[in-house]
């Protein structure tokens, strides 16, 4: 029981630290990808709740704040790319494979995507 409690407590601490770091990076990367706007990830309930989850809330430029499920396909793809880059900036991997990530993006967004990809590739 003690071991389980210890592991559970350490897991919550590590999750909270990772969540905070990724959320901070996500709030910085999202406006770069979108050319403005804001976004954050939010816990759906208290971290001690076994049913706790994460919601992605985003506000592309010129739109109101909304859940990612209410966004267009391109906006969802760009938000997902923002989150992926945020995670990689917190914990870079030695390599990364991205398959057709730019497919739903228009030319302006592909340019911003490429800039972030170049930045990320300095450590991956």
Coordinates of C-alpha atoms in Angstrom, one line a residue:
X1 CA 0.0 0.0 0.0
X2 CA 2.9 2.4 0.9
X3 CA 4.6 1.7 -2.4
X4 CA 1.4 2.3 -4.4
X5 CA 0.8 5.5 -2.5
X6 CA 4.4 6.6 -3.2
X7 CA 4.1 5.8 -6.9
X8 CA 0.8 7.5 -7.1
X9 CA 2.0 10.7 -5.4
X10 CA 5.2 10.8 -7.6
X11 CA 3.1 10.3 -10.7
X12 CA 0.8 13.2 -9.8
X13 CA 3.8 15.4 -9.1
X14 CA 5.5 14.6 -12.4
X15 CA 2.2 14.9 -14.3
X16 CA 1.6 18.4 -12.8
X17 CA 5.1 19.5 -13.7
X18 CA 4.9 18.2 -17.3
X19 CA 1.4 19.7 -17.6
X20 CA 2.6 23.1 -16.5
X21 CA 5.6 23.1 -18.8
X22 CA 3.6 21.9 -21.9
X23 CA 0.8 24.4 -21.2
X24 CA 3.3 27.3 -20.9
X25 CA 5.0 26.3 -24.3
X26 CA 1.5 25.7 -25.9
X27 CA 0.5 29.2 -25.0
X28 CA 3.6 30.5 -26.7
X29 CA 3.6 28.2 -29.8
X30 CA -0.1 28.5 -30.7
X31 CA 0.1 32.2 -31.6
X32 CA 3.2 31.6 -33.7
X33 CA 1.4 28.8 -35.7
X34 CA -1.8 30.8 -36.1
X35 CA -0.2 34.3 -36.4
X36 CA -2.1 35.4 -33.3
X37 CA -4.8 34.2 -31.0
X38 CA -4.4 32.2 -27.8
X39 CA -4.8 28.7 -26.4
X40 CA -4.3 26.6 -23.3
X41 CA -4.8 23.2 -22.0
X42 CA -7.0 22.8 -18.9
X43 CA -7.6 20.0 -16.5
X44 CA -11.2 18.9 -16.5
X45 CA -11.3 18.4 -12.8
X46 CA -8.9 18.1 -9.8
X47 CA -5.7 16.2 -10.4
X48 CA -6.7 13.8 -7.6
X49 CA -9.9 12.8 -9.4
X50 CA -9.3 9.5 -11.2
X51 CA -11.6 10.7 -14.0
X52 CA -9.4 13.9 -14.5
X53 CA -8.7 14.7 -18.1
X54 CA -7.4 17.5 -20.3
X55 CA -9.4 19.9 -22.5
X56 CA -7.8 22.0 -25.3
X57 CA -9.3 25.5 -25.5
X58 CA -8.2 27.7 -28.3
X59 CA -9.0 31.1 -29.8
X60 CA -7.7 31.5 -33.3
X61 CA -7.3 35.2 -34.4
X62 CA -10.6 36.8 -34.9
X63 CA -12.7 34.1 -33.3
X64 CA -14.0 33.5 -29.8
X65 CA -12.5 31.1 -27.3
X66 CA -13.9 27.6 -28.0
X67 CA -13.2 23.9 -27.4
X68 CA -11.2 22.2 -30.1
X69 CA -14.1 20.0 -31.1
X70 CA -15.9 23.1 -32.5
X71 CA -13.1 24.1 -34.8
X72 CA -12.6 23.5 -38.5
X73 CA -10.4 20.6 -39.7
X74 CA -7.5 22.9 -40.6
X75 CA -7.8 24.7 -37.2
X76 CA -7.8 21.4 -35.4
X77 CA -4.7 20.3 -37.4
X78 CA -2.9 23.5 -36.6
X79 CA -3.8 23.3 -32.9
X80 CA -2.6 19.7 -32.8
X81 CA 0.7 20.7 -34.4
X82 CA 1.0 23.5 -31.8
X83 CA 0.5 20.9 -29.0
X84 CA 3.0 18.4 -30.6
X85 CA 5.6 21.1 -30.9
X86 CA 5.0 22.2 -27.3
X87 CA 5.6 18.7 -26.1
X88 CA 8.7 18.3 -28.2
X89 CA 10.1 21.7 -26.9
X90 CA 9.6 20.4 -23.3
X91 CA 11.2 16.9 -24.0
X92 CA 12.9 16.7 -27.4
X93 CA 13.1 13.3 -29.0
X94 CA 16.1 12.1 -31.0
X95 CA 14.0 11.9 -34.1
X96 CA 10.4 12.6 -35.2
X97 CA 8.3 11.4 -38.1
X98 CA 5.5 13.6 -39.3
X99 CA 3.3 12.2 -42.0
X100 CA 1.3 14.7 -44.1
X101 CA 1.0 17.2 -41.2
X102 CA 0.9 20.1 -43.7
X103 CA -1.8 18.6 -45.8
X104 CA -4.7 20.6 -44.3
X105 CA -2.7 23.8 -44.0
X106 CA -2.8 26.7 -46.4
X107 CA 0.4 28.4 -47.8
X108 CA 0.8 31.0 -45.0
X109 CA 0.4 28.3 -42.3
X110 CA 2.8 26.0 -44.0
X111 CA 5.4 28.8 -43.8
X112 CA 4.9 29.2 -40.1
X113 CA 4.9 25.4 -39.7
X114 CA 8.2 25.1 -41.5
X115 CA 9.8 27.8 -39.3
X116 CA 8.8 25.9 -36.1
X117 CA 10.0 22.7 -37.7
X118 CA 13.4 24.2 -38.4
X119 CA 13.6 25.4 -34.8
X120 CA 12.6 22.0 -33.4
X121 CA 15.1 20.2 -35.7
X122 CA 18.0 21.9 -33.9
X123 CA 17.5 19.5 -31.0
X124 CA 15.8 16.5 -32.7

